[in-house]
């Protein structure tokens, strides 16, 4: 309930109704933790807050999804595991150039602010 209340307060403060939640090492979660995330999702949905959950993990996370599907835990899969997107680290010179270009093109957090020194 504390998490739900924090999210609700943040949405009220920011005037929005959409939240992104990133969950790292999700391949280590057990079924109870996925059930808990599903309950949080459902509770926020009743408050008209959309929760987008990004489960980040190792390759074993796909096996977790398959096991949940086989166990007919469709509510968990439908809310938390809709799509898979493989992530790869830097693999070649082009990837390095793309990454470094991102630093060159980024102005967060102080775009247009004069430097202090």
PDB file of N, CA and C in Angstrom, residues 14-77:
ATOM      1  N   UNK A  14       2.275  15.543 -10.263  1.00  0.00           N
ATOM      2  CA  UNK A  14       2.718  15.798 -11.633  1.00  0.00           C
ATOM      3  C   UNK A  14       1.575  15.945 -12.627  1.00  0.00           C
ATOM      4  N   UNK A  15       0.362  15.707 -12.171  1.00  0.00           N
ATOM      5  CA  UNK A  15      -0.794  15.847 -13.053  1.00  0.00           C
ATOM      6  C   UNK A  15      -0.884  14.775 -14.117  1.00  0.00           C
ATOM      7  N   UNK A  16      -0.298  13.616 -13.861  1.00  0.00           N
ATOM      8  CA  UNK A  16      -0.330  12.541 -14.850  1.00  0.00           C
ATOM      9  C   UNK A  16      -0.965  11.293 -14.280  1.00  0.00           C
ATOM     10  N   UNK A  17      -1.154  10.337 -15.152  1.00  0.00           N
ATOM     11  CA  UNK A  17      -1.740   9.074 -14.720  1.00  0.00           C
ATOM     12  C   UNK A  17      -1.029   7.884 -15.310  1.00  0.00           C
ATOM     13  N   UNK A  18       0.261   8.079 -15.660  1.00  0.00           N
ATOM     14  CA  UNK A  18       1.040   7.005 -16.253  1.00  0.00           C
ATOM     15  C   UNK A  18       2.351   6.876 -15.501  1.00  0.00           C
ATOM     16  N   UNK A  19       2.702   5.627 -15.181  1.00  0.00           N
ATOM     17  CA  UNK A  19       3.910   5.359 -14.402  1.00  0.00           C
ATOM     18  C   UNK A  19       4.690   4.242 -15.082  1.00  0.00           C
ATOM     19  N   UNK A  20       6.005   4.399 -15.139  1.00  0.00           N
ATOM     20  CA  UNK A  20       6.891   3.345 -15.621  1.00  0.00           C
ATOM     21  C   UNK A  20       7.667   2.803 -14.431  1.00  0.00           C
ATOM     22  N   UNK A  21       7.623   1.489 -14.256  1.00  0.00           N
ATOM     23  CA  UNK A  21       8.319   0.824 -13.161  1.00  0.00           C
ATOM     24  C   UNK A  21       9.322  -0.155 -13.756  1.00  0.00           C
ATOM     25  N   UNK A  22      10.599   0.046 -13.444  1.00  0.00           N
ATOM     26  CA  UNK A  22      11.653  -0.834 -13.925  1.00  0.00           C
ATOM     27  C   UNK A  22      12.047  -1.781 -12.801  1.00  0.00           C
ATOM     28  N   UNK A  23      11.980  -3.081 -13.061  1.00  0.00           N
ATOM     29  CA  UNK A  23      12.284  -4.112 -12.069  1.00  0.00           C
ATOM     30  C   UNK A  23      13.499  -4.892 -12.546  1.00  0.00           C
ATOM     31  N   UNK A  24      14.633  -4.688 -11.889  1.00  0.00           N
ATOM     32  CA  UNK A  24      15.878  -5.334 -12.294  1.00  0.00           C
ATOM     33  C   UNK A  24      15.990  -6.729 -11.673  1.00  0.00           C
ATOM     34  N   UNK A  25      16.770  -7.569 -12.324  1.00  0.00           N
ATOM     35  CA  UNK A  25      17.005  -8.942 -11.873  1.00  0.00           C
ATOM     36  C   UNK A  25      15.700  -9.721 -11.722  1.00  0.00           C
ATOM     37  N   UNK A  26      14.766  -9.479 -12.635  1.00  0.00           N
ATOM     38  CA  UNK A  26      13.430 -10.077 -12.548  1.00  0.00           C
ATOM     39  C   UNK A  26      13.437 -11.589 -12.689  1.00  0.00           C
ATOM     40  N   UNK A  27      14.492 -12.160 -13.229  1.00  0.00           N
ATOM     41  CA  UNK A  27      14.564 -13.623 -13.322  1.00  0.00           C
ATOM     42  C   UNK A  27      14.680 -14.252 -11.939  1.00  0.00           C
ATOM     43  N   UNK A  28      15.024 -13.457 -10.935  1.00  0.00           N
ATOM     44  CA  UNK A  28      15.171 -13.975  -9.565  1.00  0.00           C
ATOM     45  C   UNK A  28      13.873 -13.911  -8.762  1.00  0.00           C
ATOM     46  N   UNK A  29      12.867 -13.245  -9.291  1.00  0.00           N
ATOM     47  CA  UNK A  29      11.613 -13.109  -8.542  1.00  0.00           C
ATOM     48  C   UNK A  29      10.911 -14.456  -8.458  1.00  0.00           C
ATOM     49  N   UNK A  30      10.207 -14.650  -7.366  1.00  0.00           N
ATOM     50  CA  UNK A  30       9.403 -15.863  -7.267  1.00  0.00           C
ATOM     51  C   UNK A  30       7.950 -15.523  -7.609  1.00  0.00           C
ATOM     52  N   UNK A  31       7.125 -16.535  -7.626  1.00  0.00           N
ATOM     53  CA  UNK A  31       5.737 -16.339  -8.041  1.00  0.00           C
ATOM     54  C   UNK A  31       5.013 -15.320  -7.158  1.00  0.00           C
ATOM     55  N   UNK A  32       5.297 -15.314  -5.860  1.00  0.00           N
ATOM     56  CA  UNK A  32       4.659 -14.351  -4.955  1.00  0.00           C
ATOM     57  C   UNK A  32       4.987 -12.912  -5.327  1.00  0.00           C
ATOM     58  N   UNK A  33       6.202 -12.675  -5.753  1.00  0.00           N
ATOM     59  CA  UNK A  33       6.591 -11.318  -6.140  1.00  0.00           C
ATOM     60  C   UNK A  33       5.886 -10.885  -7.429  1.00  0.00           C
ATOM     61  N   UNK A  34       5.725 -11.809  -8.352  1.00  0.00           N
ATOM     62  CA  UNK A  34       4.961 -11.495  -9.570  1.00  0.00           C
ATOM     63  C   UNK A  34       3.486 -11.263  -9.243  1.00  0.00           C
ATOM     64  N   UNK A  35       2.943 -12.049  -8.334  1.00  0.00           N
ATOM     65  CA  UNK A  35       1.555 -11.847  -7.903  1.00  0.00           C
ATOM     66  C   UNK A  35       1.402 -10.463  -7.264  1.00  0.00           C
ATOM     67  N   UNK A  36       2.380 -10.080  -6.448  1.00  0.00           N
ATOM     68  CA  UNK A  36       2.356  -8.770  -5.796  1.00  0.00           C
ATOM     69  C   UNK A  36       2.386  -7.653  -6.838  1.00  0.00           C
ATOM     70  N   UNK A  37       3.269  -7.768  -7.835  1.00  0.00           N
ATOM     71  CA  UNK A  37       3.320  -6.764  -8.905  1.00  0.00           C
ATOM     72  C   UNK A  37       1.992  -6.699  -9.655  1.00  0.00           C
ATOM     73  N   UNK A  38       1.387  -7.863  -9.896  1.00  0.00           N
ATOM     74  CA  UNK A  38       0.080  -7.885 -10.560  1.00  0.00           C
ATOM     75  C   UNK A  38      -0.962  -7.168  -9.713  1.00  0.00           C
ATOM     76  N   UNK A  39      -0.942  -7.393  -8.408  1.00  0.00           N
ATOM     77  CA  UNK A  39      -1.886  -6.720  -7.513  1.00  0.00           C
ATOM     78  C   UNK A  39      -1.683  -5.206  -7.517  1.00  0.00           C
ATOM     79  N   UNK A  40      -0.426  -4.769  -7.523  1.00  0.00           N
ATOM     80  CA  UNK A  40      -0.138  -3.330  -7.603  1.00  0.00           C
ATOM     81  C   UNK A  40      -0.702  -2.770  -8.899  1.00  0.00           C
ATOM     82  N   UNK A  41      -0.462  -3.479  -9.993  1.00  0.00           N
ATOM     83  CA  UNK A  41      -0.984  -3.066 -11.305  1.00  0.00           C
ATOM     84  C   UNK A  41      -2.503  -2.923 -11.265  1.00  0.00           C
ATOM     85  N   UNK A  42      -3.183  -3.924 -10.716  1.00  0.00           N
ATOM     86  CA  UNK A  42      -4.647  -3.914 -10.661  1.00  0.00           C
ATOM     87  C   UNK A  42      -5.171  -2.780  -9.778  1.00  0.00           C
ATOM     88  N   UNK A  43      -4.522  -2.567  -8.645  1.00  0.00           N
ATOM     89  CA  UNK A  43      -4.962  -1.514  -7.728  1.00  0.00           C
ATOM     90  C   UNK A  43      -4.809  -0.143  -8.383  1.00  0.00           C
ATOM     91  N   UNK A  44      -3.682   0.088  -9.030  1.00  0.00           N
ATOM     92  CA  UNK A  44      -3.471   1.368  -9.717  1.00  0.00           C
ATOM     93  C   UNK A  44      -4.457   1.539 -10.865  1.00  0.00           C
ATOM     94  N   UNK A  45      -4.769   0.448 -11.540  1.00  0.00           N
ATOM     95  CA  UNK A  45      -5.746   0.513 -12.627  1.00  0.00           C
ATOM     96  C   UNK A  45      -7.104   0.979 -12.102  1.00  0.00           C
ATOM     97  N   UNK A  46      -7.505   0.502 -10.929  1.00  0.00           N
ATOM     98  CA  UNK A  46      -8.768   0.949 -10.329  1.00  0.00           C
ATOM     99  C   UNK A  46      -8.732   2.442  -9.977  1.00  0.00           C
ATOM    100  N   UNK A  47      -7.524   2.973  -9.758  1.00  0.00           N
ATOM    101  CA  UNK A  47      -7.359   4.408  -9.480  1.00  0.00           C
ATOM    102  C   UNK A  47      -7.158   5.209 -10.768  1.00  0.00           C
ATOM    103  N   UNK A  48      -7.291   4.535 -11.903  1.00  0.00           N
ATOM    104  CA  UNK A  48      -7.104   5.114 -13.232  1.00  0.00           C
ATOM    105  C   UNK A  48      -5.677   5.611 -13.437  1.00  0.00           C
ATOM    106  N   UNK A  49      -4.728   4.831 -12.916  1.00  0.00           N
ATOM    107  CA  UNK A  49      -3.310   5.081 -13.134  1.00  0.00           C
ATOM    108  C   UNK A  49      -2.775   3.900 -13.929  1.00  0.00           C
ATOM    109  N   UNK A  50      -2.155   4.206 -15.065  1.00  0.00           N
ATOM    110  CA  UNK A  50      -1.604   3.144 -15.918  1.00  0.00           C
ATOM    111  C   UNK A  50      -0.181   2.855 -15.502  1.00  0.00           C
ATOM    112  N   UNK A  51       0.087   1.605 -15.210  1.00  0.00           N
ATOM    113  CA  UNK A  51       1.418   1.160 -14.811  1.00  0.00           C
ATOM    114  C   UNK A  51       2.035   0.349 -15.936  1.00  0.00           C
ATOM    115  N   UNK A  52       3.181   0.808 -16.407  1.00  0.00           N
ATOM    116  CA  UNK A  52       3.956   0.064 -17.385  1.00  0.00           C
ATOM    117  C   UNK A  52       5.148  -0.523 -16.650  1.00  0.00           C
ATOM    118  N   UNK A  53       5.198  -1.843 -16.585  1.00  0.00           N
ATOM    119  CA  UNK A  53       6.245  -2.532 -15.856  1.00  0.00           C
ATOM    120  C   UNK A  53       7.262  -3.097 -16.835  1.00  0.00           C
ATOM    121  N   UNK A  54       8.519  -2.761 -16.616  1.00  0.00           N
ATOM    122  CA  UNK A  54       9.611  -3.266 -17.439  1.00  0.00           C
ATOM    123  C   UNK A  54      10.429  -4.225 -16.584  1.00  0.00           C
ATOM    124  N   UNK A  55      10.313  -5.507 -16.900  1.00  0.00           N
ATOM    125  CA  UNK A  55      11.083  -6.520 -16.191  1.00  0.00           C
ATOM    126  C   UNK A  55      12.413  -6.683 -16.902  1.00  0.00           C
ATOM    127  N   UNK A  56      13.482  -6.399 -16.201  1.00  0.00           N
ATOM    128  CA  UNK A  56      14.821  -6.475 -16.768  1.00  0.00           C
ATOM    129  C   UNK A  56      15.522  -7.655 -16.124  1.00  0.00           C
ATOM    130  N   UNK A  57      16.117  -8.503 -16.948  1.00  0.00           N
ATOM    131  CA  UNK A  57      16.778  -9.661 -16.371  1.00  0.00           C
ATOM    132  C   UNK A  57      17.596 -10.427 -17.383  1.00  0.00           C
ATOM    133  N   UNK A  58      18.150 -11.495 -16.909  1.00  0.00           N
ATOM    134  CA  UNK A  58      18.963 -12.378 -17.731  1.00  0.00           C
ATOM    135  C   UNK A  58      18.051 -13.232 -18.620  1.00  0.00           C
ATOM    136  N   UNK A  59      18.677 -14.019 -19.462  1.00  0.00           N
ATOM    137  CA  UNK A  59      17.957 -14.888 -20.397  1.00  0.00           C
ATOM    138  C   UNK A  59      16.955 -15.799 -19.684  1.00  0.00           C
ATOM    139  N   UNK A  60      17.229 -16.140 -18.428  1.00  0.00           N
ATOM    140  CA  UNK A  60      16.340 -17.018 -17.659  1.00  0.00           C
ATOM    141  C   UNK A  60      14.948 -16.430 -17.484  1.00  0.00           C
ATOM    142  N   UNK A  61      14.823 -15.124 -17.652  1.00  0.00           N
ATOM    143  CA  UNK A  61      13.513 -14.475 -17.516  1.00  0.00           C
ATOM    144  C   UNK A  61      12.517 -15.028 -18.537  1.00  0.00           C
ATOM    145  N   UNK A  62      13.001 -15.391 -19.712  1.00  0.00           N
ATOM    146  CA  UNK A  62      12.113 -16.000 -20.716  1.00  0.00           C
ATOM    147  C   UNK A  62      11.590 -17.354 -20.224  1.00  0.00           C
ATOM    148  N   UNK A  63      12.423 -18.097 -19.521  1.00  0.00           N
ATOM    149  CA  UNK A  63      11.984 -19.383 -18.964  1.00  0.00           C
ATOM    150  C   UNK A  63      10.932 -19.164 -17.878  1.00  0.00           C
ATOM    151  N   UNK A  64      11.070 -18.082 -17.123  1.00  0.00           N
ATOM    152  CA  UNK A  64      10.067 -17.755 -16.104  1.00  0.00           C
ATOM    153  C   UNK A  64       8.730 -17.482 -16.775  1.00  0.00           C
ATOM    154  N   UNK A  65       8.767 -16.709 -17.852  1.00  0.00           N
ATOM    155  CA  UNK A  65       7.529 -16.403 -18.589  1.00  0.00           C
ATOM    156  C   UNK A  65       6.880 -17.680 -19.108  1.00  0.00           C
ATOM    157  N   UNK A  66       7.685 -18.558 -19.686  1.00  0.00           N
ATOM    158  CA  UNK A  66       7.164 -19.820 -20.209  1.00  0.00           C
ATOM    159  C   UNK A  66       6.546 -20.660 -19.095  1.00  0.00           C
ATOM    160  N   UNK A  67       7.202 -20.714 -17.946  1.00  0.00           N
ATOM    161  CA  UNK A  67       6.676 -21.487 -16.814  1.00  0.00           C
ATOM    162  C   UNK A  67       5.354 -20.909 -16.327  1.00  0.00           C
ATOM    163  N   UNK A  68       5.260 -19.587 -16.278  1.00  0.00           N
ATOM    164  CA  UNK A  68       3.999 -18.957 -15.859  1.00  0.00           C
ATOM    165  C   UNK A  68       2.888 -19.229 -16.866  1.00  0.00           C
ATOM    166  N   UNK A  69       3.226 -19.225 -18.150  1.00  0.00           N
ATOM    167  CA  UNK A  69       2.229 -19.539 -19.176  1.00  0.00           C
ATOM    168  C   UNK A  69       1.747 -20.981 -19.033  1.00  0.00           C
ATOM    169  N   UNK A  70       2.667 -21.900 -18.802  1.00  0.00           N
ATOM    170  CA  UNK A  70       2.301 -23.310 -18.644  1.00  0.00           C
ATOM    171  C   UNK A  70       1.449 -23.529 -17.402  1.00  0.00           C
ATOM    172  N   UNK A  71       1.705 -22.729 -16.359  1.00  0.00           N
ATOM    173  CA  UNK A  71       0.933 -22.833 -15.120  1.00  0.00           C
ATOM    174  C   UNK A  71      -0.383 -22.064 -15.212  1.00  0.00           C
ATOM    175  N   UNK A  72      -0.662 -21.518 -16.397  1.00  0.00           N
ATOM    176  CA  UNK A  72      -1.892 -20.756 -16.656  1.00  0.00           C
ATOM    177  C   UNK A  72      -2.029 -19.525 -15.759  1.00  0.00           C
ATOM    178  N   UNK A  73      -0.902 -18.896 -15.481  1.00  0.00           N
ATOM    179  CA  UNK A  73      -0.891 -17.640 -14.727  1.00  0.00           C
ATOM    180  C   UNK A  73      -1.001 -16.490 -15.729  1.00  0.00           C
ATOM    181  N   UNK A  74      -2.094 -16.517 -16.477  1.00  0.00           N
ATOM    182  CA  UNK A  74      -2.260 -15.571 -17.584  1.00  0.00           C
ATOM    183  C   UNK A  74      -2.371 -14.121 -17.112  1.00  0.00           C
ATOM    184  N   UNK A  75      -2.878 -13.908 -15.894  1.00  0.00           N
ATOM    185  CA  UNK A  75      -3.008 -12.538 -15.401  1.00  0.00           C
ATOM    186  C   UNK A  75      -1.625 -11.902 -15.240  1.00  0.00           C
ATOM    187  N   UNK A  76      -0.666 -12.663 -14.773  1.00  0.00           N
ATOM    188  CA  UNK A  76       0.691 -12.148 -14.592  1.00  0.00           C
ATOM    189  C   UNK A  76       1.320 -11.866 -15.944  1.00  0.00           C
ATOM    190  N   UNK A  77       1.244 -12.829 -16.838  1.00  0.00           N
ATOM    191  CA  UNK A  77       1.864 -12.683 -18.157  1.00  0.00           C
ATOM    192  C   UNK A  77       1.222 -11.532 -18.926  1.00  0.00           C
TER     193      UNK A  77
END
